[in-house]
PDB file of N, CA, C and O in Angstrom:
ATOM      1  N   MET C   1       0.853  -1.171   0.000  1.00 72.00           N
ATOM      2  CA  MET C   1       0.000   0.000   0.000  1.00 72.00           C
ATOM      3  C   MET C   1       0.901   1.236   0.000  1.00 72.00           C
ATOM      4  O   MET C   1       1.838   1.332   0.774  1.00 72.00           O
ATOM      5  N   ASN C   2       0.585   2.173  -0.870  1.00 79.00           N
ATOM      6  CA  ASN C   2       1.393   3.391  -0.950  1.00 79.00           C
ATOM      7  C   ASN C   2       0.936   4.408   0.094  1.00 79.00           C
ATOM      8  O   ASN C   2      -0.042   4.210   0.814  1.00 79.00           O
ATOM      9  N   ALA C   3       1.634   5.530   0.163  1.00 72.00           N
ATOM     10  CA  ALA C   3       1.353   6.560   1.167  1.00 72.00           C
ATOM     11  C   ALA C   3      -0.044   7.152   0.992  1.00 72.00           C
ATOM     12  O   ALA C   3      -0.729   7.428   1.984  1.00 72.00           O
ATOM     13  N   ASP C   4      -0.470   7.346  -0.255  1.00 74.00           N
ATOM     14  CA  ASP C   4      -1.803   7.906  -0.485  1.00 74.00           C
ATOM     15  C   ASP C   4      -2.892   6.947  -0.004  1.00 74.00           C
ATOM     16  O   ASP C   4      -3.887   7.363   0.593  1.00 74.00           O
ATOM     17  N   GLY C   5      -2.705   5.671  -0.268  1.00 79.00           N
ATOM     18  CA  GLY C   5      -3.666   4.672   0.188  1.00 79.00           C
ATOM     19  C   GLY C   5      -3.725   4.593   1.701  1.00 79.00           C
ATOM     20  O   GLY C   5      -4.803   4.472   2.291  1.00 79.00           O
ATOM     21  N   LEU C   6      -2.570   4.675   2.329  1.00 75.00           N
ATOM     22  CA  LEU C   6      -2.503   4.649   3.783  1.00 75.00           C
ATOM     23  C   LEU C   6      -3.172   5.884   4.378  1.00 75.00           C
ATOM     24  O   LEU C   6      -3.903   5.798   5.369  1.00 75.00           O
ATOM     25  N   ALA C   7      -2.959   7.028   3.771  1.00 73.00           N
ATOM     26  CA  ALA C   7      -3.583   8.267   4.231  1.00 73.00           C
ATOM     27  C   ALA C   7      -5.105   8.180   4.109  1.00 73.00           C
ATOM     28  O   ALA C   7      -5.839   8.642   4.992  1.00 73.00           O
ATOM     29  N   GLU C   8      -5.569   7.576   3.022  1.00 78.00           N
ATOM     30  CA  GLU C   8      -7.016   7.431   2.817  1.00 78.00           C
ATOM     31  C   GLU C   8      -7.628   6.520   3.883  1.00 78.00           C
ATOM     32  O   GLU C   8      -8.700   6.806   4.419  1.00 78.00           O
ATOM     33  N   VAL C   9      -6.944   5.445   4.218  1.00 84.00           N
ATOM     34  CA  VAL C   9      -7.423   4.544   5.271  1.00 84.00           C
ATOM     35  C   VAL C   9      -7.470   5.283   6.605  1.00 84.00           C
ATOM     36  O   VAL C   9      -8.430   5.151   7.371  1.00 84.00           O
ATOM     37  N   HIS C  10      -6.446   6.073   6.853  1.00 76.00           N
ATOM     38  CA  HIS C  10      -6.392   6.850   8.099  1.00 76.00           C
ATOM     39  C   HIS C  10      -7.575   7.813   8.176  1.00 76.00           C
ATOM     40  O   HIS C  10      -8.239   7.914   9.216  1.00 76.00           O
ATOM     41  N   VAL C  11      -7.866   8.508   7.101  1.00 77.00           N
ATOM     42  CA  VAL C  11      -8.973   9.462   7.079  1.00 77.00           C
ATOM     43  C   VAL C  11     -10.301   8.738   7.289  1.00 77.00           C
ATOM     44  O   VAL C  11     -11.148   9.173   8.070  1.00 77.00           O
ATOM     45  N   ARG C  12     -10.489   7.625   6.608  1.00 85.00           N
ATOM     46  CA  ARG C  12     -11.739   6.872   6.773  1.00 85.00           C
ATOM     47  C   ARG C  12     -11.906   6.376   8.206  1.00 85.00           C
ATOM     48  O   ARG C  12     -13.003   6.388   8.757  1.00 85.00           O
ATOM     49  N   THR C  13     -10.826   5.934   8.799  1.00 86.00           N
ATOM     50  CA  THR C  13     -10.877   5.462  10.182  1.00 86.00           C
ATOM     51  C   THR C  13     -11.216   6.604  11.129  1.00 86.00           C
ATOM     52  O   THR C  13     -12.040   6.448  12.037  1.00 86.00           O
ATOM     53  N   LEU C  14     -10.610   7.757  10.904  1.00 83.00           N
ATOM     54  CA  LEU C  14     -10.878   8.919  11.747  1.00 83.00           C
ATOM     55  C   LEU C  14     -12.329   9.370  11.612  1.00 83.00           C
ATOM     56  O   LEU C  14     -12.997   9.660  12.606  1.00 83.00           O
ATOM     57  N   VAL C  15     -12.843   9.381  10.393  1.00 85.00           N
ATOM     58  CA  VAL C  15     -14.242   9.779  10.172  1.00 85.00           C
ATOM     59  C   VAL C  15     -15.187   8.760  10.805  1.00 85.00           C
ATOM     60  O   VAL C  15     -16.192   9.133  11.423  1.00 85.00           O
ATOM     61  N   ALA C  16     -14.882   7.487  10.692  1.00 90.00           N
ATOM     62  CA  ALA C  16     -15.719   6.453  11.308  1.00 90.00           C
ATOM     63  C   ALA C  16     -15.733   6.617  12.829  1.00 90.00           C
ATOM     64  O   ALA C  16     -16.786   6.490  13.469  1.00 90.00           O
ATOM     65  N   SER C  17     -14.586   6.931  13.414  1.00 89.00           N
ATOM     66  CA  SER C  17     -14.511   7.154  14.858  1.00 89.00           C
ATOM     67  C   SER C  17     -15.299   8.391  15.258  1.00 89.00           C
ATOM     68  O   SER C  17     -15.986   8.395  16.286  1.00 89.00           O
ATOM     69  N   LEU C  18     -15.218   9.438  14.454  1.00 89.00           N
ATOM     70  CA  LEU C  18     -15.977  10.652  14.718  1.00 89.00           C
ATOM     71  C   LEU C  18     -17.475  10.364  14.638  1.00 89.00           C
ATOM     72  O   LEU C  18     -18.259  10.822  15.478  1.00 89.00           O
ATOM     73  N   ASP C  19     -17.885   9.581  13.643  1.00 93.00           N
ATOM     74  CA  ASP C  19     -19.293   9.195  13.522  1.00 93.00           C
ATOM     75  C   ASP C  19     -19.775   8.472  14.779  1.00 93.00           C
ATOM     76  O   ASP C  19     -20.868   8.736  15.278  1.00 93.00           O
ATOM     77  N   CYS C  20     -18.968   7.568  15.293  1.00 94.00           N
ATOM     78  CA  CYS C  20     -19.337   6.837  16.512  1.00 94.00           C
ATOM     79  C   CYS C  20     -19.458   7.787  17.700  1.00 94.00           C
ATOM     80  O   CYS C  20     -20.389   7.664  18.508  1.00 94.00           O
ATOM     81  N   ALA C  21     -18.528   8.721  17.809  1.00 94.00           N
ATOM     82  CA  ALA C  21     -18.568   9.683  18.914  1.00 94.00           C
ATOM     83  C   ALA C  21     -19.811  10.570  18.822  1.00 94.00           C
ATOM     84  O   ALA C  21     -20.455  10.855  19.837  1.00 94.00           O
ATOM     85  N   VAL C  22     -20.163  10.996  17.625  1.00 95.00           N
ATOM     86  CA  VAL C  22     -21.359  11.826  17.446  1.00 95.00           C
ATOM     87  C   VAL C  22     -22.618  11.011  17.734  1.00 95.00           C
ATOM     88  O   VAL C  22     -23.568  11.519  18.353  1.00 95.00           O
ATOM     89  N   ASP C  23     -22.638   9.756  17.324  1.00 97.00           N
ATOM     90  CA  ASP C  23     -23.779   8.887  17.649  1.00 97.00           C
ATOM     91  C   ASP C  23     -23.945   8.761  19.162  1.00 97.00           C
ATOM     92  O   ASP C  23     -25.066   8.795  19.681  1.00 97.00           O
ATOM     93  N   GLU C  24     -22.844   8.613  19.864  1.00 97.00           N
ATOM     94  CA  GLU C  24     -22.878   8.510  21.321  1.00 97.00           C
ATOM     95  C   GLU C  24     -23.435   9.806  21.927  1.00 97.00           C
ATOM     96  O   GLU C  24     -24.247   9.768  22.857  1.00 97.00           O
ATOM     97  N   LEU C  25     -23.011  10.938  21.392  1.00 97.00           N
ATOM     98  CA  LEU C  25     -23.515  12.224  21.892  1.00 97.00           C
ATOM     99  C   LEU C  25     -25.016  12.345  21.634  1.00 97.00           C
ATOM    100  O   LEU C  25     -25.777  12.749  22.517  1.00 97.00           O
ATOM    101  N   ARG C  26     -25.439  11.984  20.449  1.00 97.00           N
ATOM    102  CA  ARG C  26     -26.865  12.053  20.118  1.00 97.00           C
ATOM    103  C   ARG C  26     -27.682  11.141  21.042  1.00 97.00           C
ATOM    104  O   ARG C  26     -28.726  11.539  21.564  1.00 97.00           O
ATOM    105  N   ASP C  27     -27.198   9.921  21.283  1.00 97.00           N
ATOM    106  CA  ASP C  27     -27.893   8.997  22.174  1.00 97.00           C
ATOM    107  C   ASP C  27     -27.948   9.540  23.607  1.00 97.00           C
ATOM    108  O   ASP C  27     -28.976   9.424  24.287  1.00 97.00           O
ATOM    109  N   ALA C  28     -26.855  10.140  24.053  1.00 97.00           N
ATOM    110  CA  ALA C  28     -26.814  10.703  25.401  1.00 97.00           C
ATOM    111  C   ALA C  28     -27.792  11.869  25.530  1.00 97.00           C
ATOM    112  O   ALA C  28     -28.494  11.996  26.545  1.00 97.00           O
ATOM    113  N   LEU C  29     -27.861  12.703  24.503  1.00 97.00           N
ATOM    114  CA  LEU C  29     -28.816  13.817  24.519  1.00 97.00           C
ATOM    115  C   LEU C  29     -30.255  13.312  24.528  1.00 97.00           C
ATOM    116  O   LEU C  29     -31.100  13.845  25.259  1.00 97.00           O
ATOM    117  N   ASP C  30     -30.531  12.303  23.730  1.00 97.00           N
ATOM    118  CA  ASP C  30     -31.878  11.722  23.705  1.00 97.00           C
ATOM    119  C   ASP C  30     -32.269  11.195  25.084  1.00 97.00           C
ATOM    120  O   ASP C  30     -33.385  11.436  25.564  1.00 97.00           O
ATOM    121  N   GLU C  31     -31.338  10.489  25.721  1.00 97.00           N
ATOM    122  CA  GLU C  31     -31.624   9.946  27.044  1.00 97.00           C
ATOM    123  C   GLU C  31     -31.873  11.061  28.059  1.00 97.00           C
ATOM    124  O   GLU C  31     -32.810  10.993  28.860  1.00 97.00           O
ATOM    125  N   ALA C  32     -31.047  12.097  28.008  1.00 97.00           N
ATOM    126  CA  ALA C  32     -31.206  13.219  28.943  1.00 97.00           C
ATOM    127  C   ALA C  32     -32.573  13.884  28.750  1.00 97.00           C
ATOM    128  O   ALA C  32     -33.238  14.239  29.729  1.00 97.00           O
ATOM    129  N   HIS C  33     -32.993  14.024  27.502  1.00 96.00           N
ATOM    130  CA  HIS C  33     -34.301  14.629  27.242  1.00 96.00           C
ATOM    131  C   HIS C  33     -35.434  13.717  27.695  1.00 96.00           C
ATOM    132  O   HIS C  33     -36.430  14.192  28.247  1.00 96.00           O
ATOM    133  N   GLN C  34     -35.293  12.423  27.475  1.00 97.00           N
ATOM    134  CA  GLN C  34     -36.330  11.476  27.903  1.00 97.00           C
ATOM    135  C   GLN C  34     -36.502  11.472  29.423  1.00 97.00           C
ATOM    136  O   GLN C  34     -37.608  11.308  29.929  1.00 97.00           O
ATOM    137  N   LEU C  35     -35.393  11.654  30.120  1.00 97.00           N
ATOM    138  CA  LEU C  35     -35.437  11.681  31.583  1.00 97.00           C
ATOM    139  C   LEU C  35     -35.836  13.050  32.129  1.00 97.00           C
ATOM    140  O   LEU C  35     -36.019  13.206  33.344  1.00 97.00           O
ATOM    141  N   GLY C  36     -35.935  14.040  31.245  1.00 95.00           N
ATOM    142  CA  GLY C  36     -36.279  15.390  31.674  1.00 95.00           C
ATOM    143  C   GLY C  36     -35.164  16.077  32.442  1.00 95.00           C
ATOM    144  O   GLY C  36     -35.414  16.988  33.227  1.00 95.00           O
ATOM    145  N   ALA C  37     -33.930  15.660  32.201  1.00 95.00           N
ATOM    146  CA  ALA C  37     -32.797  16.180  32.964  1.00 95.00           C
ATOM    147  C   ALA C  37     -32.573  17.676  32.753  1.00 95.00           C
ATOM    148  O   ALA C  37     -32.103  18.366  33.656  1.00 95.00           O
ATOM    149  N   TYR C  38     -32.929  18.175  31.589  1.00 93.00           N
ATOM    150  CA  TYR C  38     -32.729  19.595  31.315  1.00 93.00           C
ATOM    151  C   TYR C  38     -33.905  20.444  31.790  1.00 93.00           C
ATOM    152  O   TYR C  38     -33.830  21.670  31.794  1.00 93.00           O
ATOM    153  N   ASP C  39     -34.976  19.788  32.209  1.00 94.00           N
ATOM    154  CA  ASP C  39     -36.162  20.502  32.674  1.00 94.00           C
ATOM    155  C   ASP C  39     -36.160  20.713  34.181  1.00 94.00           C
ATOM    156  O   ASP C  39     -37.061  21.369  34.716  1.00 94.00           O
ATOM    157  N   VAL C  40     -35.181  20.137  34.850  1.00 93.00           N
ATOM    158  CA  VAL C  40     -35.104  20.181  36.308  1.00 93.00           C
ATOM    159  C   VAL C  40     -33.840  20.944  36.711  1.00 93.00           C
ATOM    160  O   VAL C  40     -32.777  20.712  36.138  1.00 93.00           O
ATOM    161  N   PRO C  41     -33.940  21.850  37.685  1.00 94.00           N
ATOM    162  CA  PRO C  41     -32.726  22.516  38.163  1.00 94.00           C
ATOM    163  C   PRO C  41     -31.711  21.482  38.660  1.00 94.00           C
ATOM    164  O   PRO C  41     -32.096  20.426  39.178  1.00 94.00           O
ATOM    165  N   HIS C  42     -30.436  21.787  38.494  1.00 90.00           N
ATOM    166  CA  HIS C  42     -29.398  20.795  38.812  1.00 90.00           C
ATOM    167  C   HIS C  42     -29.472  20.298  40.250  1.00 90.00           C
ATOM    168  O   HIS C  42     -29.175  19.144  40.529  1.00 90.00           O
ATOM    169  N   HIS C  43     -29.893  21.124  41.182  1.00 93.00           N
ATOM    170  CA  HIS C  43     -29.956  20.702  42.586  1.00 93.00           C
ATOM    171  C   HIS C  43     -31.172  19.811  42.881  1.00 93.00           C
ATOM    172  O   HIS C  43     -31.267  19.248  43.966  1.00 93.00           O
ATOM    173  N   ARG C  44     -32.067  19.658  41.914  1.00 95.00           N
ATOM    174  CA  ARG C  44     -33.244  18.809  42.120  1.00 95.00           C
ATOM    175  C   ARG C  44     -33.233  17.550  41.253  1.00 95.00           C
ATOM    176  O   ARG C  44     -34.182  16.775  41.267  1.00 95.00           O
ATOM    177  N   ARG C  45     -32.174  17.341  40.494  1.00 95.00           N
ATOM    178  CA  ARG C  45     -32.101  16.157  39.637  1.00 95.00           C
ATOM    179  C   ARG C  45     -31.912  14.901  40.474  1.00 95.00           C
ATOM    180  O   ARG C  45     -31.199  14.910  41.480  1.00 95.00           O
ATOM    181  N   ASP C  46     -32.498  13.816  39.979  1.00 96.00           N
ATOM    182  CA  ASP C  46     -32.254  12.529  40.634  1.00 96.00           C
ATOM    183  C   ASP C  46     -30.980  11.920  40.047  1.00 96.00           C
ATOM    184  O   ASP C  46     -30.348  12.493  39.155  1.00 96.00           O
ATOM    185  N   ALA C  47     -30.606  10.750  40.546  1.00 96.00           N
ATOM    186  CA  ALA C  47     -29.340  10.121  40.135  1.00 96.00           C
ATOM    187  C   ALA C  47     -29.312   9.813  38.639  1.00 96.00           C
ATOM    188  O   ALA C  47     -28.290  10.007  37.975  1.00 96.00           O
ATOM    189  N   ASP C  48     -30.437   9.324  38.097  1.00 96.00           N
ATOM    190  CA  ASP C  48     -30.482   9.003  36.667  1.00 96.00           C
ATOM    191  C   ASP C  48     -30.318  10.249  35.814  1.00 96.00           C
ATOM    192  O   ASP C  48     -29.636  10.228  34.783  1.00 96.00           O
ATOM    193  N   GLN C  49     -30.934  11.333  36.230  1.00 97.00           N
ATOM    194  CA  GLN C  49     -30.806  12.586  35.486  1.00 97.00           C
ATOM    195  C   GLN C  49     -29.375  13.109  35.561  1.00 97.00           C
ATOM    196  O   GLN C  49     -28.832  13.577  34.558  1.00 97.00           O
ATOM    197  N   ASP C  50     -28.763  13.039  36.743  1.00 96.00           N
ATOM    198  CA  ASP C  50     -27.360  13.448  36.884  1.00 96.00           C
ATOM    199  C   ASP C  50     -26.456  12.612  35.988  1.00 96.00           C
ATOM    200  O   ASP C  50     -25.571  13.141  35.316  1.00 96.00           O
ATOM    201  N   ASP C  51     -26.682  11.298  35.979  1.00 97.00           N
ATOM    202  CA  ASP C  51     -25.876  10.415  35.133  1.00 97.00           C
ATOM    203  C   ASP C  51     -26.050  10.747  33.661  1.00 97.00           C
ATOM    204  O   ASP C  51     -25.083  10.718  32.890  1.00 97.00           O
ATOM    205  N   ALA C  52     -27.266  11.084  33.262  1.00 97.00           N
ATOM    206  CA  ALA C  52     -27.526  11.434  31.861  1.00 97.00           C
ATOM    207  C   ALA C  52     -26.778  12.703  31.470  1.00 97.00           C
ATOM    208  O   ALA C  52     -26.189  12.774  30.386  1.00 97.00           O
ATOM    209  N   ILE C  53     -26.778  13.694  32.340  1.00 96.00           N
ATOM    210  CA  ILE C  53     -26.069  14.947  32.057  1.00 96.00           C
ATOM    211  C   ILE C  53     -24.568  14.690  31.981  1.00 96.00           C
ATOM    212  O   ILE C  53     -23.876  15.212  31.094  1.00 96.00           O
ATOM    213  N   ILE C  54     -24.053  13.873  32.866  1.00 96.00           N
ATOM    214  CA  ILE C  54     -22.623  13.532  32.841  1.00 96.00           C
ATOM    215  C   ILE C  54     -22.282  12.804  31.548  1.00 96.00           C
ATOM    216  O   ILE C  54     -21.253  13.082  30.922  1.00 96.00           O
ATOM    217  N   ARG C  55     -23.144  11.894  31.131  1.00 97.00           N
ATOM    218  CA  ARG C  55     -22.918  11.160  29.868  1.00 97.00           C
ATOM    219  C   ARG C  55     -22.883  12.122  28.682  1.00 97.00           C
ATOM    220  O   ARG C  55     -22.048  11.984  27.792  1.00 97.00           O
ATOM    221  N   VAL C  56     -23.768  13.116  28.677  1.00 96.00           N
ATOM    222  CA  VAL C  56     -23.765  14.118  27.603  1.00 96.00           C
ATOM    223  C   VAL C  56     -22.441  14.876  27.605  1.00 96.00           C
ATOM    224  O   VAL C  56     -21.817  15.055  26.555  1.00 96.00           O
ATOM    225  N   GLN C  57     -22.010  15.310  28.774  1.00 95.00           N
ATOM    226  CA  GLN C  57     -20.759  16.069  28.865  1.00 95.00           C
ATOM    227  C   GLN C  57     -19.566  15.244  28.397  1.00 95.00           C
ATOM    228  O   GLN C  57     -18.705  15.756  27.667  1.00 95.00           O
ATOM    229  N   GLU C  58     -19.514  13.992  28.802  1.00 96.00           N
ATOM    230  CA  GLU C  58     -18.401  13.125  28.391  1.00 96.00           C
ATOM    231  C   GLU C  58     -18.429  12.868  26.885  1.00 96.00           C
ATOM    232  O   GLU C  58     -17.389  12.866  26.230  1.00 96.00           O
ATOM    233  N   ALA C  59     -19.617  12.636  26.343  1.00 97.00           N
ATOM    234  CA  ALA C  59     -19.736  12.405  24.904  1.00 97.00           C
ATOM    235  C   ALA C  59     -19.367  13.658  24.122  1.00 97.00           C
ATOM    236  O   ALA C  59     -18.711  13.577  23.083  1.00 97.00           O
ATOM    237  N   GLN C  60     -19.767  14.802  24.628  1.00 96.00           N
ATOM    238  CA  GLN C  60     -19.417  16.071  23.978  1.00 96.00           C
ATOM    239  C   GLN C  60     -17.905  16.261  23.955  1.00 96.00           C
ATOM    240  O   GLN C  60     -17.332  16.648  22.935  1.00 96.00           O
ATOM    241  N   GLU C  61     -17.255  15.968  25.056  1.00 95.00           N
ATOM    242  CA  GLU C  61     -15.798  16.063  25.120  1.00 95.00           C
ATOM    243  C   GLU C  61     -15.144  15.106  24.127  1.00 95.00           C
ATOM    244  O   GLU C  61     -14.137  15.449  23.499  1.00 95.00           O
ATOM    245  N   GLY C  62     -15.709  13.925  23.971  1.00 94.00           N
ATOM    246  CA  GLY C  62     -15.171  12.961  23.013  1.00 94.00           C
ATOM    247  C   GLY C  62     -15.255  13.478  21.585  1.00 94.00           C
ATOM    248  O   GLY C  62     -14.295  13.359  20.815  1.00 94.00           O
ATOM    249  N   VAL C  63     -16.385  14.076  21.222  1.00 95.00           N
ATOM    250  CA  VAL C  63     -16.528  14.652  19.877  1.00 95.00           C
ATOM    251  C   VAL C  63     -15.535  15.786  19.678  1.00 95.00           C
ATOM    252  O   VAL C  63     -14.890  15.883  18.635  1.00 95.00           O
ATOM    253  N   GLU C  64     -15.395  16.629  20.681  1.00 95.00           N
ATOM    254  CA  GLU C  64     -14.436  17.741  20.587  1.00 95.00           C
ATOM    255  C   GLU C  64     -13.012  17.226  20.369  1.00 95.00           C
ATOM    256  O   GLU C  64     -12.265  17.766  19.543  1.00 95.00           O
ATOM    257  N   GLU C  65     -12.642  16.169  21.092  1.00 92.00           N
ATOM    258  CA  GLU C  65     -11.301  15.602  20.944  1.00 92.00           C
ATOM    259  C   GLU C  65     -11.084  15.046  19.537  1.00 92.00           C
ATOM    260  O   GLU C  65     -10.012  15.238  18.947  1.00 92.00           O
ATOM    261  N   TYR C  66     -12.080  14.344  18.998  1.00 88.00           N
ATOM    262  CA  TYR C  66     -11.946  13.815  17.641  1.00 88.00           C
ATOM    263  C   TYR C  66     -11.817  14.939  16.619  1.00 88.00           C
ATOM    264  O   TYR C  66     -11.022  14.850  15.686  1.00 88.00           O
ATOM    265  N   LEU C  67     -12.599  15.990  16.780  1.00 90.00           N
ATOM    266  CA  LEU C  67     -12.497  17.115  15.846  1.00 90.00           C
ATOM    267  C   LEU C  67     -11.121  17.771  15.931  1.00 90.00           C
ATOM    268  O   LEU C  67     -10.546  18.157  14.909  1.00 90.00           O
ATOM    269  N   GLU C  68     -10.586  17.878  17.134  1.00 90.00           N
ATOM    270  CA  GLU C  68      -9.231  18.421  17.291  1.00 90.00           C
ATOM    271  C   GLU C  68      -8.210  17.531  16.590  1.00 90.00           C
ATOM    272  O   GLU C  68      -7.270  18.032  15.955  1.00 90.00           O
ATOM    273  N   LEU C  69      -8.398  16.208  16.690  1.00 85.00           N
ATOM    274  CA  LEU C  69      -7.499  15.278  16.010  1.00 85.00           C
ATOM    275  C   LEU C  69      -7.550  15.442  14.493  1.00 85.00           C
ATOM    276  O   LEU C  69      -6.528  15.319  13.818  1.00 85.00           O
ATOM    277  N   VAL C  70      -8.752  15.688  13.973  1.00 83.00           N
ATOM    278  CA  VAL C  70      -8.873  15.900  12.525  1.00 83.00           C
ATOM    279  C   VAL C  70      -8.007  17.061  12.093  1.00 83.00           C
ATOM    280  O   VAL C  70      -7.238  16.960  11.129  1.00 83.00           O
ATOM    281  N   PHE C  71      -8.101  18.169  12.803  1.00 85.00           N
ATOM    282  CA  PHE C  71      -7.298  19.339  12.436  1.00 85.00           C
ATOM    283  C   PHE C  71      -5.813  19.075  12.619  1.00 85.00           C
ATOM    284  O   PHE C  71      -5.000  19.496  11.799  1.00 85.00           O
ATOM    285  N   THR C  72      -5.447  18.381  13.679  1.00 86.00           N
ATOM    286  CA  THR C  72      -4.042  18.095  13.931  1.00 86.00           C
ATOM    287  C   THR C  72      -3.479  17.128  12.902  1.00 86.00           C
ATOM    288  O   THR C  72      -2.444  17.391  12.288  1.00 86.00           O
ATOM    289  N   ASP C  73      -4.179  16.009  12.694  1.00 79.00           N
ATOM    290  CA  ASP C  73      -3.686  14.984  11.773  1.00 79.00           C
ATOM    291  C   ASP C  73      -3.762  15.418  10.314  1.00 79.00           C
ATOM    292  O   ASP C  73      -2.847  15.162   9.540  1.00 79.00           O
ATOM    293  N   ARG C  74      -4.852  16.026   9.946  1.00 79.00           N
ATOM    294  CA  ARG C  74      -5.077  16.357   8.532  1.00 79.00           C
ATOM    295  C   ARG C  74      -4.356  17.625   8.107  1.00 79.00           C
ATOM    296  O   ARG C  74      -3.831  17.714   7.005  1.00 79.00           O
ATOM    297  N   TYR C  75      -4.371  18.625   8.982  1.00 85.00           N
ATOM    298  CA  TYR C  75      -3.860  19.941   8.586  1.00 85.00           C
ATOM    299  C   TYR C  75      -2.640  20.400   9.380  1.00 85.00           C
ATOM    300  O   TYR C  75      -2.090  21.456   9.101  1.00 85.00           O
ATOM    301  N   GLY C  76      -2.258  19.641  10.390  1.00 88.00           N
ATOM    302  CA  GLY C  76      -1.093  20.001  11.182  1.00 88.00           C
ATOM    303  C   GLY C  76      -1.322  21.231  12.048  1.00 88.00           C
ATOM    304  O   GLY C  76      -0.376  21.928  12.403  1.00 88.00           O
ATOM    305  N   MET C  77      -2.571  21.490  12.385  1.00 88.00           N
ATOM    306  CA  MET C  77      -2.916  22.666  13.183  1.00 88.00           C
ATOM    307  C   MET C  77      -3.318  22.237  14.590  1.00 88.00           C
ATOM    308  O   MET C  77      -4.109  21.325  14.766  1.00 88.00           O
ATOM    309  N   GLY C  78      -2.763  22.899  15.567  1.00 90.00           N
ATOM    310  CA  GLY C  78      -3.208  22.693  16.938  1.00 90.00           C
ATOM    311  C   GLY C  78      -4.402  23.607  17.191  1.00 90.00           C
ATOM    312  O   GLY C  78      -4.257  24.818  17.126  1.00 90.00           O
ATOM    313  N   VAL C  79      -5.548  23.017  17.439  1.00 92.00           N
ATOM    314  CA  VAL C  79      -6.760  23.812  17.634  1.00 92.00           C
ATOM    315  C   VAL C  79      -7.476  23.353  18.894  1.00 92.00           C
ATOM    316  O   VAL C  79      -7.255  22.262  19.392  1.00 92.00           O
ATOM    317  N   ARG C  80      -8.327  24.217  19.369  1.00 94.00           N
ATOM    318  CA  ARG C  80      -9.210  23.881  20.491  1.00 94.00           C
ATOM    319  C   ARG C  80     -10.636  23.968  19.957  1.00 94.00           C
ATOM    320  O   ARG C  80     -11.056  25.007  19.456  1.00 94.00           O
ATOM    321  N   VAL C  81     -11.354  22.871  20.032  1.00 93.00           N
ATOM    322  CA  VAL C  81     -12.721  22.810  19.527  1.00 93.00           C
ATOM    323  C   VAL C  81     -13.675  22.762  20.730  1.00 93.00           C
ATOM    324  O   VAL C  81     -13.472  21.970  21.643  1.00 93.00           O
ATOM    325  N   THR C  82     -14.682  23.607  20.696  1.00 94.00           N
ATOM    326  CA  THR C  82     -15.713  23.603  21.717  1.00 94.00           C
ATOM    327  C   THR C  82     -17.068  23.563  21.038  1.00 94.00           C
ATOM    328  O   THR C  82     -17.364  24.420  20.206  1.00 94.00           O
ATOM    329  N   LEU C  83     -17.844  22.552  21.360  1.00 92.00           N
ATOM    330  CA  LEU C  83     -19.193  22.432  20.820  1.00 92.00           C
ATOM    331  C   LEU C  83     -20.182  23.074  21.773  1.00 92.00           C
ATOM    332  O   LEU C  83     -20.060  22.957  22.989  1.00 92.00           O
ATOM    333  N   GLU C  84     -21.166  23.720  21.199  1.00 90.00           N
ATOM    334  CA  GLU C  84     -22.276  24.192  21.997  1.00 90.00           C
ATOM    335  C   GLU C  84     -23.459  23.303  21.636  1.00 90.00           C
ATOM    336  O   GLU C  84     -23.951  23.344  20.505  1.00 90.00           O
ATOM    337  N   VAL C  85     -23.859  22.487  22.575  1.00 83.00           N
ATOM    338  CA  VAL C  85     -24.955  21.549  22.337  1.00 83.00           C
ATOM    339  C   VAL C  85     -26.234  22.210  22.823  1.00 83.00           C
ATOM    340  O   VAL C  85     -26.321  22.654  23.962  1.00 83.00           O
ATOM    341  N   MET C  86     -27.199  22.266  21.937  1.00 78.00           N
ATOM    342  CA  MET C  86     -28.482  22.872  22.287  1.00 78.00           C
ATOM    343  C   MET C  86     -29.320  21.836  23.019  1.00 78.00           C
ATOM    344  O   MET C  86     -29.679  20.828  22.449  1.00 78.00           O
ATOM    345  N   SER C  87     -29.569  22.078  24.266  1.00 65.00           N
ATOM    346  CA  SER C  87     -30.321  21.107  25.070  1.00 65.00           C
ATOM    347  C   SER C  87     -31.807  21.318  24.954  1.00 65.00           C
ATOM    348  O   SER C  87     -32.318  22.229  24.461  1.00 65.00           O
TER     349      SER C  87
END
């Protein structure tokens, strides 16, 4: 396999990983909404709602990290990516 082929495999793998991370974020957001976690003040959330919010935050961080990797690996740029998730 030549360098171009290897680079293409790397890009496809990175995109597939990003897709998985975004799917995880979407699932975490769906769960948080189903539990009503965003409708309750943080001091009144039950354990399941707290866990759902934590899962959203962790999934969001995972997507941000993958996006940063894309810029670093593909373009050689050190960037900081921050997503604003509409709850």
